[in-house]
């Protein structure tokens, strides 16, 4: 098992920005890229200030292949996750894990000791 987990984030808005800030606190996590269609979003600005590569095209992150252990999709767009799944299947990438927003909400709820599940900003995103 790797000593450092390489993570990419798709969507750096209301869910992605707090997640990015939390991930940056841990030495065993390296954020290798962030994608958001809004380059001026606070999360993208934070990533740039933190010298994390940014892109408007989430496929730039997918194309990093095995250089990404986890790609966290908090974009709120089901087409993004569907595209990632198809791309990884086509390229036979069985290494990179696609992490669903529900898992992010669970992790953030626990790390922030909320006592309840963190709010979703994408209630229509469900399942795989």
PDB file of N, CA and C in Angstrom, residues 15-91:
ATOM      1  N   UNK A  15     -19.094  21.799  -2.006  1.00  0.00           N
ATOM      2  CA  UNK A  15     -18.639  20.545  -1.398  1.00  0.00           C
ATOM      3  C   UNK A  15     -17.139  20.363  -1.606  1.00  0.00           C
ATOM      4  N   UNK A  16     -16.664  20.636  -2.792  1.00  0.00           N
ATOM      5  CA  UNK A  16     -15.267  20.395  -3.129  1.00  0.00           C
ATOM      6  C   UNK A  16     -14.270  21.283  -2.416  1.00  0.00           C
ATOM      7  N   UNK A  17     -14.620  22.552  -2.216  1.00  0.00           N
ATOM      8  CA  UNK A  17     -13.670  23.453  -1.556  1.00  0.00           C
ATOM      9  C   UNK A  17     -13.391  23.038  -0.111  1.00  0.00           C
ATOM     10  N   UNK A  18     -14.422  22.783   0.721  1.00  0.00           N
ATOM     11  CA  UNK A  18     -14.115  22.335   2.085  1.00  0.00           C
ATOM     12  C   UNK A  18     -13.361  21.001   2.099  1.00  0.00           C
ATOM     13  N   UNK A  19     -13.694  20.132   1.155  1.00  0.00           N
ATOM     14  CA  UNK A  19     -12.984  18.857   1.056  1.00  0.00           C
ATOM     15  C   UNK A  19     -11.513  19.102   0.738  1.00  0.00           C
ATOM     16  N   UNK A  20     -11.236  19.944  -0.229  1.00  0.00           N
ATOM     17  CA  UNK A  20      -9.859  20.261  -0.601  1.00  0.00           C
ATOM     18  C   UNK A  20      -9.086  20.807   0.597  1.00  0.00           C
ATOM     19  N   UNK A  21      -9.693  21.717   1.325  1.00  0.00           N
ATOM     20  CA  UNK A  21      -9.020  22.291   2.502  1.00  0.00           C
ATOM     21  C   UNK A  21      -8.726  21.214   3.544  1.00  0.00           C
ATOM     22  N   UNK A  22      -9.651  20.283   3.724  1.00  0.00           N
ATOM     23  CA  UNK A  22      -9.447  19.193   4.685  1.00  0.00           C
ATOM     24  C   UNK A  22      -8.325  18.267   4.206  1.00  0.00           C
ATOM     25  N   UNK A  23      -8.336  17.906   2.946  1.00  0.00           N
ATOM     26  CA  UNK A  23      -7.313  17.002   2.418  1.00  0.00           C
ATOM     27  C   UNK A  23      -5.919  17.612   2.517  1.00  0.00           C
ATOM     28  N   UNK A  24      -5.815  18.920   2.309  1.00  0.00           N
ATOM     29  CA  UNK A  24      -4.520  19.611   2.360  1.00  0.00           C
ATOM     30  C   UNK A  24      -3.874  19.539   3.742  1.00  0.00           C
ATOM     31  N   UNK A  25      -4.643  19.252   4.772  1.00  0.00           N
ATOM     32  CA  UNK A  25      -4.117  19.202   6.141  1.00  0.00           C
ATOM     33  C   UNK A  25      -3.298  17.941   6.414  1.00  0.00           C
ATOM     34  N   UNK A  26      -3.388  16.955   5.541  1.00  0.00           N
ATOM     35  CA  UNK A  26      -2.811  15.642   5.828  1.00  0.00           C
ATOM     36  C   UNK A  26      -1.624  15.340   4.918  1.00  0.00           C
ATOM     37  N   UNK A  27      -0.492  15.012   5.528  1.00  0.00           N
ATOM     38  CA  UNK A  27       0.743  14.766   4.777  1.00  0.00           C
ATOM     39  C   UNK A  27       0.678  13.499   3.936  1.00  0.00           C
ATOM     40  N   UNK A  28      -0.195  12.581   4.272  1.00  0.00           N
ATOM     41  CA  UNK A  28      -0.297  11.316   3.544  1.00  0.00           C
ATOM     42  C   UNK A  28      -1.249  11.406   2.348  1.00  0.00           C
ATOM     43  N   UNK A  29      -1.740  12.616   2.061  1.00  0.00           N
ATOM     44  CA  UNK A  29      -2.612  12.850   0.909  1.00  0.00           C
ATOM     45  C   UNK A  29      -1.958  13.903   0.024  1.00  0.00           C
ATOM     46  N   UNK A  30      -1.841  13.586  -1.253  1.00  0.00           N
ATOM     47  CA  UNK A  30      -1.346  14.566  -2.221  1.00  0.00           C
ATOM     48  C   UNK A  30      -2.461  14.827  -3.222  1.00  0.00           C
ATOM     49  N   UNK A  31      -2.918  16.062  -3.279  1.00  0.00           N
ATOM     50  CA  UNK A  31      -3.931  16.437  -4.262  1.00  0.00           C
ATOM     51  C   UNK A  31      -3.183  16.739  -5.556  1.00  0.00           C
ATOM     52  N   UNK A  32      -3.402  15.900  -6.562  1.00  0.00           N
ATOM     53  CA  UNK A  32      -2.645  16.002  -7.810  1.00  0.00           C
ATOM     54  C   UNK A  32      -3.359  16.829  -8.873  1.00  0.00           C
ATOM     55  N   UNK A  33      -4.581  17.256  -8.576  1.00  0.00           N
ATOM     56  CA  UNK A  33      -5.294  18.094  -9.528  1.00  0.00           C
ATOM     57  C   UNK A  33      -6.720  18.351  -9.100  1.00  0.00           C
ATOM     58  N   UNK A  34      -7.238  19.483  -9.571  1.00  0.00           N
ATOM     59  CA  UNK A  34      -8.613  19.894  -9.287  1.00  0.00           C
ATOM     60  C   UNK A  34      -9.229  20.380 -10.596  1.00  0.00           C
ATOM     61  N   UNK A  35     -10.466  19.964 -10.840  1.00  0.00           N
ATOM     62  CA  UNK A  35     -11.180  20.417 -12.037  1.00  0.00           C
ATOM     63  C   UNK A  35     -12.486  21.079 -11.636  1.00  0.00           C
ATOM     64  N   UNK A  36     -12.781  22.189 -12.272  1.00  0.00           N
ATOM     65  CA  UNK A  36     -14.071  22.861 -12.092  1.00  0.00           C
ATOM     66  C   UNK A  36     -14.311  23.715 -13.334  1.00  0.00           C
ATOM     67  N   UNK A  37     -15.554  23.783 -13.767  1.00  0.00           N
ATOM     68  CA  UNK A  37     -15.860  24.582 -14.958  1.00  0.00           C
ATOM     69  C   UNK A  37     -15.735  26.074 -14.683  1.00  0.00           C
ATOM     70  N   UNK A  38     -15.770  26.448 -13.396  1.00  0.00           N
ATOM     71  CA  UNK A  38     -15.648  27.852 -13.010  1.00  0.00           C
ATOM     72  C   UNK A  38     -14.245  28.110 -12.460  1.00  0.00           C
ATOM     73  N   UNK A  39     -13.371  28.632 -13.293  1.00  0.00           N
ATOM     74  CA  UNK A  39     -11.990  28.895 -12.871  1.00  0.00           C
ATOM     75  C   UNK A  39     -11.889  29.916 -11.747  1.00  0.00           C
ATOM     76  N   UNK A  40     -12.931  30.719 -11.588  1.00  0.00           N
ATOM     77  CA  UNK A  40     -12.898  31.774 -10.572  1.00  0.00           C
ATOM     78  C   UNK A  40     -13.545  31.351  -9.254  1.00  0.00           C
ATOM     79  N   UNK A  41     -13.984  30.103  -9.159  1.00  0.00           N
ATOM     80  CA  UNK A  41     -14.607  29.644  -7.915  1.00  0.00           C
ATOM     81  C   UNK A  41     -13.590  29.728  -6.781  1.00  0.00           C
ATOM     82  N   UNK A  42     -14.057  29.957  -5.557  1.00  0.00           N
ATOM     83  CA  UNK A  42     -13.127  30.040  -4.422  1.00  0.00           C
ATOM     84  C   UNK A  42     -12.256  28.790  -4.279  1.00  0.00           C
ATOM     85  N   UNK A  43     -12.818  27.627  -4.574  1.00  0.00           N
ATOM     86  CA  UNK A  43     -12.041  26.392  -4.478  1.00  0.00           C
ATOM     87  C   UNK A  43     -10.911  26.339  -5.487  1.00  0.00           C
ATOM     88  N   UNK A  44     -11.186  26.780  -6.704  1.00  0.00           N
ATOM     89  CA  UNK A  44     -10.135  26.805  -7.727  1.00  0.00           C
ATOM     90  C   UNK A  44      -9.070  27.831  -7.366  1.00  0.00           C
ATOM     91  N   UNK A  45      -9.483  28.959  -6.820  1.00  0.00           N
ATOM     92  CA  UNK A  45      -8.516  29.974  -6.403  1.00  0.00           C
ATOM     93  C   UNK A  45      -7.634  29.441  -5.275  1.00  0.00           C
ATOM     94  N   UNK A  46      -8.253  28.718  -4.326  1.00  0.00           N
ATOM     95  CA  UNK A  46      -7.491  28.115  -3.233  1.00  0.00           C
ATOM     96  C   UNK A  46      -6.487  27.099  -3.787  1.00  0.00           C
ATOM     97  N   UNK A  47      -6.927  26.285  -4.740  1.00  0.00           N
ATOM     98  CA  UNK A  47      -6.038  25.286  -5.341  1.00  0.00           C
ATOM     99  C   UNK A  47      -4.847  25.965  -6.017  1.00  0.00           C
ATOM    100  N   UNK A  48      -5.118  27.022  -6.764  1.00  0.00           N
ATOM    101  CA  UNK A  48      -4.036  27.734  -7.457  1.00  0.00           C
ATOM    102  C   UNK A  48      -3.041  28.316  -6.459  1.00  0.00           C
ATOM    103  N   UNK A  49      -3.558  28.931  -5.385  1.00  0.00           N
ATOM    104  CA  UNK A  49      -2.671  29.495  -4.355  1.00  0.00           C
ATOM    105  C   UNK A  49      -1.854  28.404  -3.675  1.00  0.00           C
ATOM    106  N   UNK A  50      -2.427  27.201  -3.613  1.00  0.00           N
ATOM    107  CA  UNK A  50      -1.751  26.061  -2.985  1.00  0.00           C
ATOM    108  C   UNK A  50      -0.848  25.317  -3.966  1.00  0.00           C
ATOM    109  N   UNK A  51      -0.730  25.857  -5.181  1.00  0.00           N
ATOM    110  CA  UNK A  51       0.101  25.271  -6.242  1.00  0.00           C
ATOM    111  C   UNK A  51      -0.353  23.862  -6.643  1.00  0.00           C
ATOM    112  N   UNK A  52      -1.661  23.666  -6.618  1.00  0.00           N
ATOM    113  CA  UNK A  52      -2.256  22.412  -7.082  1.00  0.00           C
ATOM    114  C   UNK A  52      -2.689  22.637  -8.528  1.00  0.00           C
ATOM    115  N   UNK A  53      -2.332  21.744  -9.435  1.00  0.00           N
ATOM    116  CA  UNK A  53      -2.749  21.914 -10.831  1.00  0.00           C
ATOM    117  C   UNK A  53      -4.278  21.992 -10.955  1.00  0.00           C
ATOM    118  N   UNK A  54      -4.744  22.911 -11.782  1.00  0.00           N
ATOM    119  CA  UNK A  54      -6.181  23.092 -11.991  1.00  0.00           C
ATOM    120  C   UNK A  54      -6.502  22.993 -13.481  1.00  0.00           C
ATOM    121  N   UNK A  55      -7.738  22.649 -13.761  1.00  0.00           N
ATOM    122  CA  UNK A  55      -8.209  22.552 -15.133  1.00  0.00           C
ATOM    123  C   UNK A  55      -9.718  22.745 -15.163  1.00  0.00           C
ATOM    124  N   UNK A  56     -10.219  23.190 -16.288  1.00  0.00           N
ATOM    125  CA  UNK A  56     -11.668  23.281 -16.475  1.00  0.00           C
ATOM    126  C   UNK A  56     -12.233  21.950 -16.978  1.00  0.00           C
ATOM    127  N   UNK A  57     -11.373  21.078 -17.478  1.00  0.00           N
ATOM    128  CA  UNK A  57     -11.795  19.823 -18.088  1.00  0.00           C
ATOM    129  C   UNK A  57     -11.443  18.645 -17.179  1.00  0.00           C
ATOM    130  N   UNK A  58     -12.451  18.019 -16.584  1.00  0.00           N
ATOM    131  CA  UNK A  58     -12.211  16.910 -15.657  1.00  0.00           C
ATOM    132  C   UNK A  58     -11.490  15.733 -16.319  1.00  0.00           C
ATOM    133  N   UNK A  59     -11.596  15.617 -17.632  1.00  0.00           N
ATOM    134  CA  UNK A  59     -10.918  14.518 -18.321  1.00  0.00           C
ATOM    135  C   UNK A  59      -9.397  14.672 -18.269  1.00  0.00           C
ATOM    136  N   UNK A  60      -8.911  15.890 -18.070  1.00  0.00           N
ATOM    137  CA  UNK A  60      -7.469  16.075 -17.879  1.00  0.00           C
ATOM    138  C   UNK A  60      -6.999  15.291 -16.654  1.00  0.00           C
ATOM    139  N   UNK A  61      -7.839  15.226 -15.638  1.00  0.00           N
ATOM    140  CA  UNK A  61      -7.501  14.467 -14.428  1.00  0.00           C
ATOM    141  C   UNK A  61      -7.600  12.971 -14.692  1.00  0.00           C
ATOM    142  N   UNK A  62      -8.648  12.559 -15.390  1.00  0.00           N
ATOM    143  CA  UNK A  62      -8.830  11.137 -15.705  1.00  0.00           C
ATOM    144  C   UNK A  62      -7.653  10.609 -16.519  1.00  0.00           C
ATOM    145  N   UNK A  63      -7.131  11.430 -17.403  1.00  0.00           N
ATOM    146  CA  UNK A  63      -6.042  11.010 -18.286  1.00  0.00           C
ATOM    147  C   UNK A  63      -4.709  10.857 -17.555  1.00  0.00           C
ATOM    148  N   UNK A  64      -4.661  11.243 -16.291  1.00  0.00           N
ATOM    149  CA  UNK A  64      -3.449  11.020 -15.499  1.00  0.00           C
ATOM    150  C   UNK A  64      -3.292   9.540 -15.152  1.00  0.00           C
ATOM    151  N   UNK A  65      -4.346   8.759 -15.415  1.00  0.00           N
ATOM    152  CA  UNK A  65      -4.285   7.309 -15.240  1.00  0.00           C
ATOM    153  C   UNK A  65      -3.875   6.872 -13.850  1.00  0.00           C
ATOM    154  N   UNK A  66      -2.860   6.001 -13.796  1.00  0.00           N
ATOM    155  CA  UNK A  66      -2.414   5.427 -12.521  1.00  0.00           C
ATOM    156  C   UNK A  66      -1.736   6.458 -11.616  1.00  0.00           C
ATOM    157  N   UNK A  67      -1.536   7.668 -12.082  1.00  0.00           N
ATOM    158  CA  UNK A  67      -0.988   8.727 -11.232  1.00  0.00           C
ATOM    159  C   UNK A  67      -2.052   9.325 -10.326  1.00  0.00           C
ATOM    160  N   UNK A  68      -3.264   8.791 -10.409  1.00  0.00           N
ATOM    161  CA  UNK A  68      -4.363   9.187  -9.524  1.00  0.00           C
ATOM    162  C   UNK A  68      -4.888   7.920  -8.858  1.00  0.00           C
ATOM    163  N   UNK A  69      -4.819   7.877  -7.520  1.00  0.00           N
ATOM    164  CA  UNK A  69      -5.364   6.726  -6.788  1.00  0.00           C
ATOM    165  C   UNK A  69      -6.873   6.846  -6.627  1.00  0.00           C
ATOM    166  N   UNK A  70      -7.333   8.070  -6.370  1.00  0.00           N
ATOM    167  CA  UNK A  70      -8.765   8.340  -6.189  1.00  0.00           C
ATOM    168  C   UNK A  70      -9.143   9.591  -6.947  1.00  0.00           C
ATOM    169  N   UNK A  71     -10.237   9.518  -7.677  1.00  0.00           N
ATOM    170  CA  UNK A  71     -10.793  10.722  -8.283  1.00  0.00           C
ATOM    171  C   UNK A  71     -12.133  10.941  -7.593  1.00  0.00           C
ATOM    172  N   UNK A  72     -12.249  12.053  -6.912  1.00  0.00           N
ATOM    173  CA  UNK A  72     -13.437  12.350  -6.116  1.00  0.00           C
ATOM    174  C   UNK A  72     -14.354  13.243  -6.929  1.00  0.00           C
ATOM    175  N   UNK A  73     -15.542  12.720  -7.230  1.00  0.00           N
ATOM    176  CA  UNK A  73     -16.502  13.462  -8.045  1.00  0.00           C
ATOM    177  C   UNK A  73     -17.548  14.119  -7.157  1.00  0.00           C
ATOM    178  N   UNK A  74     -17.395  15.411  -6.970  1.00  0.00           N
ATOM    179  CA  UNK A  74     -18.401  16.204  -6.244  1.00  0.00           C
ATOM    180  C   UNK A  74     -18.927  17.309  -7.159  1.00  0.00           C
ATOM    181  N   UNK A  75     -18.980  16.984  -8.450  1.00  0.00           N
ATOM    182  CA  UNK A  75     -19.428  17.960  -9.449  1.00  0.00           C
ATOM    183  C   UNK A  75     -20.936  18.172  -9.424  1.00  0.00           C
ATOM    184  N   UNK A  76     -21.671  17.162  -8.964  1.00  0.00           N
ATOM    185  CA  UNK A  76     -23.125  17.254  -9.001  1.00  0.00           C
ATOM    186  C   UNK A  76     -23.703  16.941 -10.368  1.00  0.00           C
ATOM    187  N   UNK A  77     -22.866  16.443 -11.265  1.00  0.00           N
ATOM    188  CA  UNK A  77     -23.292  16.155 -12.631  1.00  0.00           C
ATOM    189  C   UNK A  77     -23.111  14.661 -12.903  1.00  0.00           C
ATOM    190  N   UNK A  78     -24.220  13.940 -13.005  1.00  0.00           N
ATOM    191  CA  UNK A  78     -24.155  12.491 -13.213  1.00  0.00           C
ATOM    192  C   UNK A  78     -23.382  12.127 -14.478  1.00  0.00           C
ATOM    193  N   UNK A  79     -23.437  12.967 -15.485  1.00  0.00           N
ATOM    194  CA  UNK A  79     -22.719  12.690 -16.734  1.00  0.00           C
ATOM    195  C   UNK A  79     -21.207  12.620 -16.505  1.00  0.00           C
ATOM    196  N   UNK A  80     -20.720  13.377 -15.527  1.00  0.00           N
ATOM    197  CA  UNK A  80     -19.285  13.350 -15.225  1.00  0.00           C
ATOM    198  C   UNK A  80     -18.890  11.956 -14.757  1.00  0.00           C
ATOM    199  N   UNK A  81     -19.608  11.430 -13.776  1.00  0.00           N
ATOM    200  CA  UNK A  81     -19.269  10.107 -13.244  1.00  0.00           C
ATOM    201  C   UNK A  81     -19.445   9.030 -14.320  1.00  0.00           C
ATOM    202  N   UNK A  82     -20.509   9.129 -15.106  1.00  0.00           N
ATOM    203  CA  UNK A  82     -20.726   8.162 -16.187  1.00  0.00           C
ATOM    204  C   UNK A  82     -19.568   8.197 -17.187  1.00  0.00           C
ATOM    205  N   UNK A  83     -19.110   9.399 -17.518  1.00  0.00           N
ATOM    206  CA  UNK A  83     -17.990   9.549 -18.453  1.00  0.00           C
ATOM    207  C   UNK A  83     -16.710   8.969 -17.865  1.00  0.00           C
ATOM    208  N   UNK A  84     -16.474   9.221 -16.579  1.00  0.00           N
ATOM    209  CA  UNK A  84     -15.292   8.664 -15.920  1.00  0.00           C
ATOM    210  C   UNK A  84     -15.329   7.138 -15.949  1.00  0.00           C
ATOM    211  N   UNK A  85     -16.474   6.563 -15.602  1.00  0.00           N
ATOM    212  CA  UNK A  85     -16.593   5.098 -15.592  1.00  0.00           C
ATOM    213  C   UNK A  85     -16.311   4.513 -16.975  1.00  0.00           C
ATOM    214  N   UNK A  86     -16.899   5.112 -18.000  1.00  0.00           N
ATOM    215  CA  UNK A  86     -16.691   4.619 -19.369  1.00  0.00           C
ATOM    216  C   UNK A  86     -15.222   4.744 -19.775  1.00  0.00           C
ATOM    217  N   UNK A  87     -14.613   5.867 -19.417  1.00  0.00           N
ATOM    218  CA  UNK A  87     -13.215   6.093 -19.785  1.00  0.00           C
ATOM    219  C   UNK A  87     -12.295   5.082 -19.096  1.00  0.00           C
ATOM    220  N   UNK A  88     -12.503   4.866 -17.805  1.00  0.00           N
ATOM    221  CA  UNK A  88     -11.650   3.918 -17.084  1.00  0.00           C
ATOM    222  C   UNK A  88     -11.850   2.496 -17.587  1.00  0.00           C
ATOM    223  N   UNK A  89     -13.067   2.164 -17.961  1.00  0.00           N
ATOM    224  CA  UNK A  89     -13.320   0.833 -18.524  1.00  0.00           C
ATOM    225  C   UNK A  89     -12.609   0.698 -19.874  1.00  0.00           C
ATOM    226  N   UNK A  90     -12.752   1.709 -20.707  1.00  0.00           N
ATOM    227  CA  UNK A  90     -12.136   1.701 -22.043  1.00  0.00           C
ATOM    228  C   UNK A  90     -10.614   1.595 -21.956  1.00  0.00           C
ATOM    229  N   UNK A  91     -10.017   2.307 -21.001  1.00  0.00           N
ATOM    230  CA  UNK A  91      -8.558   2.324 -20.866  1.00  0.00           C
ATOM    231  C   UNK A  91      -8.043   1.227 -19.930  1.00  0.00           C
TER     232      UNK A  91
END
